[in-house]
Amino acid sequence: MLTDQGKISLTQLAYMIFPAILATSILSVPGITMHYAGHDMWMTPILGSIFGIAAIGISFGLHRMYPGKTLIQSSVLIAGRIPGKVLGLVYLFYLPHITGLIIREYGEFISNNALPRTPMFVIMGTMVIVCAINVRLGIEVVGRTAQVFVTLLIVLLALIFILLIGELNPAELFPFMENGPLPVIQGGLAPAAWFSEYIVLAFLLPYVNQQKRTARVMLGSLLLTTMAMTVTNVFCLFLIGDLTDTFVFPVMIAARYITIADFLQHIESIIIAIWIFGIFVKISVFLYIFATSTAEWCGMKDYKPLVGPLAFMSLIFAYWVATGGSGISSLITASANLYTLNILLMLPALTYGIAWLKKGWSHVRKKRTNT
C-alpha cells in the first residue's frame, strides 16, 4: 500500500525528473569533467548517459515485475522480509546524505554568489521549509509546481545559451582526443553519477496515473538531459577553455561574458534564478522520496507526519556532510561518484537480478511440477 494516494500525470513525472538530474549537475559537472577529460569534456555526458539508460531499465523492469510497488516495497518481496528491510535501510541511510548534500550545495552557491552576508542556516533553512510544505501537500502539488518552475528553467536556460553564442570560440574543441579515450572515460564517471539518479523512477512510477508510453517519455527526458549537459559543457569549454576546472561554478563565470551594447549585463542573476527553480524541485523530489520510503519501511499508512522531522534531519546532514566550501568540493570526487553509483545503480541492479533469478527458478519448479 502506498503512503500517498495522490497521482501524477506522465508529463508531470517528466517535469519532476528533469531538474532532479540537471539542477546540480549543470553547475558542477563542467569543472569536474574538464579536470579529467580536458578539451574532450563535451563527450562525457554522452558516455555518462549509458548509466541513465541502465537506471531507467532497472526501474521499469522492477515496476513491470511488481506493479504498484516502490523500490522499498519490492525489495521486501524480492529478497524476503529481513534482507529486504536491510536493503531498504541502506537507501534510508543514503537519502538524508544526498538530500543534505543538495541543500548544502544550494546554500553555498547562494551564499557565494548572491547573499554573502546572510547566515548559511537562513539560506538553507528557508528553502527546506518551503520544500517541506510542498512535499507535505502531496505528490500532485509537487508535480504541478515542477511543471511551472521547470518551464521557467528551460526558457531562462535557453536564453542564456542564445545570448552566449556570439562569445564562443570553437577552436577550444582542439586538440581532439589528445590523450586517447581513457580521460574521457574517467571524466564520464561524474555525469554517470548524476544520471544514476534516474533510479528515482523506481520510487515514483507507482504514482503515475497512465502507464502507456512511460518508458518512451523517460528516454526522451534522458535525451533532453544529455543534450542540456553536453551543451553546457560545450559553452563552458568554448568560453573559458582550460580554466574551466579552476572554478567551482563555471556556468556563473560563463554568464558574465554576456554584454550587449553595454546595456544588457550581469546576466548571472538569471543563472541564480534557474538554480533556485531547479533546486526547489530537486529537493522536493528527494525529500518526498525520503519521507514516503521511511513511512513504507516503518509500515505507516501516511508519510506526512514524517516530513517535518526528516526535513530537519536533512538540514542537519547539510551541515554534517561538509564544513566549508572546500569540503563540499572534495565530496564531488571520483570516490564519491563511485559511492553514488553503488547505491543508486549497483544495489537496485542486484535487487533486479535476484528478482529475475526468483522468476526463473519459480518457472523451472512449475515446469517440473507439471511434468
Coordinates of C-alpha atoms in Angstrom, one line a residue:
M1 CA 0.0 0.0 0.0
L2 CA 1.3 3.4 -1.0
T3 CA 1.6 6.1 1.7
D4 CA 0.3 8.8 -0.6
Q5 CA -2.9 8.3 -2.6
G6 CA -2.2 11.1 -5.0
K7 CA -1.5 10.6 -8.7
I8 CA 0.6 12.5 -11.2
S9 CA 0.5 12.5 -15.0
L10 CA 3.3 11.3 -17.2
T11 CA 4.1 14.9 -18.2
Q12 CA 4.4 15.9 -14.5
L13 CA 6.8 12.9 -13.9
A14 CA 9.0 14.1 -16.7
Y15 CA 9.0 17.7 -15.3
M16 CA 10.0 16.3 -11.9
I17 CA 12.8 14.1 -13.2
F18 CA 14.4 16.7 -15.5
P19 CA 15.6 19.1 -12.7
A20 CA 16.1 16.2 -10.3
I21 CA 19.1 15.3 -12.5
L22 CA 20.1 18.6 -14.1
A23 CA 19.7 21.2 -11.3
T24 CA 23.0 20.4 -9.5
S25 CA 24.9 18.9 -12.5
I26 CA 24.7 21.9 -14.7
L27 CA 26.9 23.9 -12.3
S28 CA 29.3 21.2 -11.1
V29 CA 29.8 18.8 -14.0
P30 CA 31.7 21.2 -16.4
G31 CA 34.5 21.8 -13.9
I32 CA 34.8 18.1 -12.9
T33 CA 34.8 16.8 -16.5
M34 CA 37.4 19.4 -17.6
H35 CA 39.7 18.2 -14.8
Y36 CA 39.7 14.7 -16.2
A37 CA 38.8 14.9 -19.9
G38 CA 40.3 18.3 -20.8
H39 CA 39.1 19.6 -24.2
D40 CA 37.1 16.4 -24.7
M41 CA 34.8 17.2 -21.8
W42 CA 31.9 17.7 -24.1
M43 CA 31.7 13.9 -24.8
T44 CA 31.5 12.9 -21.1
P45 CA 27.7 13.5 -20.7
I46 CA 27.1 11.3 -23.7
L47 CA 29.1 8.5 -22.1
G48 CA 27.5 9.0 -18.7
S49 CA 24.0 8.8 -20.2
I50 CA 24.6 5.0 -20.6
F51 CA 24.2 4.7 -16.8
G52 CA 21.0 6.7 -17.1
I53 CA 19.6 4.1 -19.6
A54 CA 20.6 1.4 -17.2
A55 CA 18.8 3.1 -14.3
I56 CA 15.7 3.6 -16.4
G57 CA 15.8 0.0 -17.5
I58 CA 16.1 -1.3 -13.9
S59 CA 13.3 1.0 -12.7
F60 CA 10.9 -0.2 -15.4
G61 CA 11.9 -3.8 -15.0
L62 CA 11.1 -3.8 -11.3
H63 CA 7.9 -1.9 -12.0
R64 CA 6.7 -4.5 -14.6
M65 CA 7.5 -7.4 -12.2
Y66 CA 6.0 -5.7 -9.2
P67 CA 3.4 -3.1 -10.4
G68 CA 2.2 -0.6 -7.9
K69 CA 5.2 -1.2 -5.6
T70 CA 8.1 1.2 -4.9
L71 CA 11.7 0.0 -4.7
I72 CA 11.4 -0.2 -0.9
Q73 CA 8.3 -2.4 -1.1
S74 CA 9.5 -4.6 -3.9
S75 CA 12.9 -5.2 -2.1
V76 CA 11.0 -7.0 0.7
L77 CA 9.0 -9.1 -1.8
I78 CA 12.2 -10.0 -3.8
A79 CA 14.7 -10.7 -1.0
G80 CA 12.4 -11.6 1.8
R81 CA 11.4 -9.7 4.9
I82 CA 14.7 -9.3 6.8
P83 CA 17.1 -9.0 3.8
G84 CA 14.6 -6.7 2.1
K85 CA 14.4 -4.5 5.2
V86 CA 18.2 -4.3 5.3
L87 CA 18.3 -3.2 1.6
G88 CA 15.6 -0.6 2.4
L89 CA 17.7 0.6 5.4
V90 CA 20.7 1.2 3.1
Y91 CA 18.5 3.6 1.0
L92 CA 17.2 5.3 4.1
F93 CA 20.7 5.9 5.3
Y94 CA 21.7 7.3 1.9
L95 CA 18.7 9.5 1.2
P96 CA 19.4 12.1 4.0
H97 CA 23.0 12.1 2.9
I98 CA 22.3 13.0 -0.7
T99 CA 19.4 15.4 0.3
G100 CA 21.7 17.2 2.7
L101 CA 24.4 17.4 0.1
I102 CA 21.9 19.0 -2.4
I103 CA 20.8 21.5 0.3
R104 CA 24.4 22.3 1.2
E105 CA 25.3 22.9 -2.4
Y106 CA 22.4 25.3 -2.8
G107 CA 23.4 27.1 0.4
E108 CA 27.0 27.6 -0.7
F109 CA 26.0 28.7 -4.2
I110 CA 23.6 31.3 -3.0
S111 CA 26.0 32.5 -0.2
N112 CA 28.9 32.9 -2.6
N113 CA 27.0 34.5 -5.5
A114 CA 24.0 36.4 -4.1
L115 CA 23.8 36.7 -0.3
P116 CA 27.4 36.6 1.1
R117 CA 26.4 38.3 4.4
T118 CA 23.3 36.1 5.1
P119 CA 23.9 33.2 7.5
M120 CA 24.0 29.8 5.8
F121 CA 21.4 28.5 8.2
V122 CA 18.9 31.1 7.0
I123 CA 19.6 30.4 3.3
M124 CA 19.3 26.7 3.6
G125 CA 16.6 26.7 6.3
T126 CA 14.1 28.9 4.3
M127 CA 14.5 26.6 1.2
V128 CA 14.0 23.5 3.3
I129 CA 10.8 24.9 5.0
V130 CA 9.3 25.8 1.6
C131 CA 10.2 22.4 0.1
A132 CA 8.8 20.6 3.2
I133 CA 5.5 22.4 2.8
N134 CA 5.4 21.5 -0.9
V135 CA 6.1 17.8 -0.1
R136 CA 3.5 17.7 2.7
L137 CA 0.8 18.8 0.3
G138 CA 1.4 15.6 -1.7
I139 CA 2.9 14.4 -4.9
E140 CA 0.2 16.1 -7.0
V141 CA 1.3 19.5 -5.7
V142 CA 5.0 18.6 -6.2
G143 CA 4.2 17.6 -9.8
R144 CA 2.3 20.9 -10.5
T145 CA 5.0 23.1 -9.1
A146 CA 7.5 21.2 -11.1
Q147 CA 5.6 22.0 -14.3
V148 CA 5.6 25.7 -13.5
F149 CA 9.2 26.0 -12.4
V150 CA 10.8 23.7 -15.0
T151 CA 9.1 25.6 -17.8
L152 CA 10.7 28.8 -16.5
L153 CA 14.0 27.0 -16.1
I154 CA 14.1 25.8 -19.7
V155 CA 13.1 29.2 -21.0
L156 CA 15.8 31.0 -19.0
L157 CA 18.5 28.4 -19.8
A158 CA 17.7 28.7 -23.5
L159 CA 18.0 32.5 -23.2
I160 CA 21.4 32.2 -21.6
F161 CA 22.7 29.9 -24.3
I162 CA 21.4 32.2 -27.1
L163 CA 23.0 35.3 -25.6
L164 CA 26.3 33.5 -25.3
I165 CA 26.6 32.3 -29.0
G166 CA 28.5 35.4 -30.1
E167 CA 31.2 34.9 -27.5
L168 CA 32.0 31.3 -28.4
N169 CA 35.5 30.2 -29.5
P170 CA 35.1 26.8 -31.3
A171 CA 39.0 26.5 -31.6
E172 CA 38.9 25.3 -27.9
L173 CA 37.5 22.0 -29.2
F174 CA 41.0 21.0 -30.3
P175 CA 43.2 19.1 -29.7
F176 CA 40.7 16.3 -30.1
M177 CA 41.3 13.0 -28.1
E178 CA 44.8 14.2 -27.4
N179 CA 45.4 11.6 -24.7
G180 CA 43.2 8.8 -26.0
P181 CA 39.8 7.6 -24.7
L182 CA 40.8 7.0 -21.1
P183 CA 40.5 10.6 -19.8
V184 CA 37.0 10.8 -21.4
I185 CA 36.0 7.6 -19.6
Q186 CA 37.3 9.0 -16.3
G187 CA 35.5 12.2 -16.9
G188 CA 32.3 10.4 -17.8
L189 CA 32.2 9.0 -14.2
A190 CA 30.9 12.3 -12.9
P191 CA 27.9 12.7 -15.2
A192 CA 27.3 9.0 -14.8
A193 CA 26.7 9.5 -11.1
W194 CA 24.1 12.2 -11.8
F195 CA 22.4 10.0 -14.5
S196 CA 22.2 7.2 -12.0
E197 CA 19.7 9.4 -10.1
Y198 CA 17.2 8.3 -12.7
I199 CA 16.6 5.4 -10.3
V200 CA 14.2 7.8 -8.5
L201 CA 11.7 6.4 -11.1
A202 CA 11.7 3.2 -9.1
F203 CA 10.1 5.2 -6.3
L204 CA 7.8 7.4 -8.4
L205 CA 6.4 5.1 -11.1
P206 CA 3.6 3.7 -8.9
Y207 CA 2.1 7.2 -8.6
V208 CA 1.8 7.7 -12.4
N209 CA -1.9 7.6 -13.5
Q210 CA -1.1 6.4 -17.0
Q211 CA 1.5 3.7 -17.9
K212 CA 1.3 3.9 -21.7
R213 CA 4.4 5.4 -23.4
T214 CA 6.1 5.9 -20.0
A215 CA 9.4 4.3 -21.0
R216 CA 9.4 6.3 -24.2
V217 CA 8.8 9.6 -22.5
M218 CA 11.5 8.8 -19.9
L219 CA 14.0 8.0 -22.6
G220 CA 13.1 11.3 -24.2
S221 CA 13.7 13.0 -20.9
L222 CA 17.1 11.3 -20.7
L223 CA 18.0 12.6 -24.2
L224 CA 17.0 16.1 -23.3
T225 CA 19.0 16.0 -20.1
T226 CA 22.1 14.6 -22.0
M227 CA 21.7 17.4 -24.6
A228 CA 21.5 20.1 -21.9
M229 CA 24.6 18.7 -20.1
T230 CA 26.5 18.5 -23.4
V231 CA 25.6 22.0 -24.5
T232 CA 26.6 23.4 -21.1
N233 CA 29.9 21.6 -21.3
V234 CA 30.5 22.9 -24.8
F235 CA 29.6 26.5 -23.9
C236 CA 31.9 26.4 -20.8
L237 CA 34.7 24.9 -22.9
F238 CA 34.3 27.5 -25.8
L239 CA 34.2 30.4 -23.3
I240 CA 36.6 29.6 -20.5
G241 CA 38.8 26.9 -22.0
D242 CA 41.4 25.3 -19.8
L243 CA 40.4 27.5 -16.9
T244 CA 37.0 25.7 -16.6
D245 CA 38.2 23.4 -13.8
T246 CA 39.6 26.3 -11.7
F247 CA 36.1 27.5 -10.9
V248 CA 33.6 25.8 -8.6
F249 CA 30.6 27.0 -10.7
P250 CA 31.9 27.6 -14.3
V251 CA 28.5 28.4 -15.6
M252 CA 28.3 31.5 -13.5
I253 CA 31.6 32.7 -15.0
A254 CA 30.4 31.9 -18.5
A255 CA 27.2 34.0 -17.9
R256 CA 29.4 37.1 -17.1
Y257 CA 30.6 37.1 -20.6
I258 CA 27.2 38.3 -21.8
T259 CA 27.3 42.0 -22.7
I260 CA 25.1 43.5 -25.3
A261 CA 25.7 47.2 -26.3
D262 CA 26.9 47.9 -22.7
F263 CA 23.2 47.7 -21.8
L264 CA 22.4 44.1 -21.1
Q265 CA 24.9 42.9 -18.4
H266 CA 25.1 41.0 -15.1
I267 CA 23.0 38.1 -16.6
E268 CA 24.4 35.8 -13.9
S269 CA 21.3 36.7 -11.9
I270 CA 19.3 34.6 -14.4
I271 CA 21.6 31.7 -13.6
I272 CA 20.7 32.2 -9.9
A273 CA 17.0 32.2 -10.8
I274 CA 17.5 29.0 -12.9
W275 CA 19.3 27.4 -9.9
I276 CA 16.6 28.3 -7.4
F277 CA 13.8 27.0 -9.7
G278 CA 15.6 23.7 -10.3
I279 CA 16.9 23.1 -6.8
F280 CA 13.4 23.7 -5.3
V281 CA 12.1 20.8 -7.5
K282 CA 15.1 18.6 -6.8
I283 CA 15.0 19.0 -3.0
S284 CA 11.2 18.5 -3.1
V285 CA 11.6 15.2 -5.1
F286 CA 14.3 13.7 -2.9
L287 CA 12.6 14.8 0.3
Y288 CA 9.3 13.3 -0.9
I289 CA 11.1 10.0 -1.7
F290 CA 12.8 10.1 1.7
A291 CA 9.6 10.7 3.6
T292 CA 7.5 8.1 1.7
S293 CA 10.3 5.5 1.8
T294 CA 10.7 5.9 5.5
A295 CA 6.9 5.5 6.0
E296 CA 6.8 2.4 3.9
W297 CA 9.8 0.9 5.7
C298 CA 8.1 1.5 9.0
G299 CA 4.7 0.2 7.9
M300 CA 3.0 3.6 8.3
K301 CA -0.2 4.4 6.3
D302 CA 0.7 8.2 5.9
Y303 CA 4.0 9.8 5.3
K304 CA 3.0 13.4 6.1
P305 CA 3.8 13.3 9.9
L306 CA 7.4 12.4 8.9
V307 CA 8.0 15.3 6.5
G308 CA 8.9 17.9 9.2
P309 CA 11.4 15.7 11.2
L310 CA 13.0 14.3 8.1
A311 CA 13.4 17.8 6.5
F312 CA 15.1 18.9 9.7
M313 CA 17.3 15.8 9.6
S314 CA 18.3 16.6 6.0
L315 CA 19.2 20.2 7.1
I316 CA 21.4 18.7 9.9
F317 CA 23.1 16.5 7.3
A318 CA 23.7 19.6 5.1
Y319 CA 26.0 20.8 7.9
W320 CA 27.4 17.3 8.6
V321 CA 28.5 16.4 5.1
A322 CA 30.9 19.4 4.7
T323 CA 32.4 22.0 6.9
G324 CA 33.2 24.6 4.3
G325 CA 33.4 25.5 0.6
S326 CA 36.5 23.2 0.1
G327 CA 34.6 20.4 1.9
I328 CA 31.7 20.4 -0.5
S329 CA 34.1 20.4 -3.4
S330 CA 36.0 17.5 -2.0
L331 CA 32.8 15.5 -1.8
I332 CA 32.3 15.6 -5.6
T333 CA 35.2 13.4 -6.4
A334 CA 35.8 10.1 -8.2
S335 CA 35.3 8.1 -4.9
A336 CA 32.1 10.0 -4.2
N337 CA 30.8 9.2 -7.7
L338 CA 31.6 5.5 -7.2
Y339 CA 29.7 5.6 -3.9
T340 CA 26.7 7.2 -5.6
L341 CA 26.8 4.6 -8.4
N342 CA 27.0 1.7 -6.0
I343 CA 23.9 2.9 -4.0
L344 CA 21.8 4.2 -6.8
L345 CA 22.7 1.7 -9.6
M346 CA 24.5 -1.4 -8.4
L347 CA 22.2 -2.1 -5.4
P348 CA 19.0 -1.8 -7.5
A349 CA 20.6 -3.8 -10.2
L350 CA 21.4 -6.6 -7.6
T351 CA 17.8 -6.5 -6.5
Y352 CA 16.6 -6.7 -10.1
G353 CA 19.0 -9.6 -10.7
I354 CA 17.6 -11.5 -7.7
A355 CA 14.1 -10.9 -8.9
W356 CA 15.0 -12.4 -12.3
L357 CA 16.6 -15.4 -10.6
K358 CA 13.5 -16.0 -8.5
K359 CA 11.2 -15.7 -11.5
G360 CA 13.4 -18.2 -13.4
W361 CA 13.5 -20.6 -10.5
S362 CA 9.7 -20.5 -10.0
H363 CA 9.3 -21.1 -13.7
V364 CA 11.6 -24.2 -13.5
R365 CA 9.8 -25.5 -10.5
K366 CA 6.4 -25.0 -12.1
K367 CA 7.6 -26.8 -15.2
R368 CA 8.9 -29.8 -13.2
T369 CA 5.6 -30.0 -11.3
N370 CA 3.6 -30.1 -14.5
T371 CA 5.8 -32.9 -15.9

